[in-house]
């Protein structure tokens, strides 16, 4: 199935919104056109509001499609998709590591294989389409000022999920007033960029007590079938 920018297939979109697969596929195919229409309507409404503040009436100023087109052409404004971080990892490197990883994991039980991944959270996110000057590149990601980095980690079976790590720019944001950071449901760290750096990673420590808890939880999730198969292999 075709997938949209959020990774959902046509079938998943149809199920989520209770529509037919053909309707979901048509919406995906026309997404750029539909979003452009939505943006245009918002721009025209905003133009009407500004005109009203300047003393114009609905009779003296009409935010028509023709006016909007001329306005965009005059100031070289175009409607584009905002991309994420560009070309940070070479594709050949990713493919090579994927092949190596499969070989490395062959000797481990699934409960003992952990994966950690970081993602950016723009908690005051703008739409993923924007009006920009035609000659400008349109990229998002690390340029966002109101952004957190989130590190999530769990084992392959999902039976062990570690406390999320959240990285912000301020050690104690104003909203943390009267809050003890150690009692937050996440591990709160900070640096001036709100990115995961080697110095920040060094602050994430795993204790022997953490390891003991993982061992206990993993053992609880070992099924009778797994134990029987272990004896058969002897």
Short mmCIF file of N, CA and C in Angstrom, two decimals, residues 12-13 36 40 47 87 100 120 122 140 144 171 185 188 207 225:
data_model
loop_
_atom_site.label_atom_id
_atom_site.label_comp_id
_atom_site.label_asym_id
_atom_site.label_seq_id
_atom_site.Cartn_x
_atom_site.Cartn_y
_atom_site.Cartn_z
N UNK A 12 -4.69 1.58 6.38
CA UNK A 12 -4.74 2.09 7.75
C UNK A 12 -5.50 3.41 7.83
N UNK A 13 -5.28 4.29 6.84
CA UNK A 13 -6.01 5.55 6.80
C UNK A 13 -7.51 5.31 6.65
N UNK A 36 -2.80 23.01 -0.37
CA UNK A 36 -2.59 24.32 -0.98
C UNK A 36 -3.87 25.14 -0.94
N UNK A 40 -4.43 28.63 1.02
CA UNK A 40 -4.90 29.80 0.30
C UNK A 40 -6.09 30.45 1.00
N UNK A 47 -5.81 38.19 5.10
CA UNK A 47 -5.73 39.44 4.33
C UNK A 47 -6.96 40.30 4.58
N UNK A 87 20.18 14.80 4.32
CA UNK A 87 21.45 14.13 4.03
C UNK A 87 22.38 14.06 5.22
N UNK A 100 25.01 -5.94 8.85
CA UNK A 100 25.86 -6.36 9.96
C UNK A 100 25.04 -6.61 11.21
N UNK A 120 12.87 14.29 17.43
CA UNK A 120 12.62 15.67 17.80
C UNK A 120 11.14 15.90 18.06
N UNK A 122 8.65 18.98 18.29
CA UNK A 122 8.35 20.41 18.18
C UNK A 122 6.99 20.63 18.82
N UNK A 140 13.04 21.89 7.99
CA UNK A 140 12.66 22.02 9.39
C UNK A 140 13.72 21.43 10.28
N UNK A 144 14.08 24.56 14.47
CA UNK A 144 12.98 24.93 15.35
C UNK A 144 13.49 25.37 16.71
N UNK A 171 17.82 24.22 31.99
CA UNK A 171 17.89 23.24 33.07
C UNK A 171 16.62 23.25 33.90
N UNK A 185 8.09 12.03 35.19
CA UNK A 185 7.98 10.69 34.61
C UNK A 185 9.03 10.41 33.53
N UNK A 188 15.02 14.26 32.77
CA UNK A 188 15.15 15.58 32.15
C UNK A 188 16.61 16.00 32.11
N UNK A 207 22.32 1.74 36.26
CA UNK A 207 22.86 1.17 37.50
C UNK A 207 22.66 -0.33 37.55
N UNK A 225 6.79 -22.56 26.91
CA UNK A 225 7.22 -23.10 25.62
C UNK A 225 8.70 -22.83 25.39
#
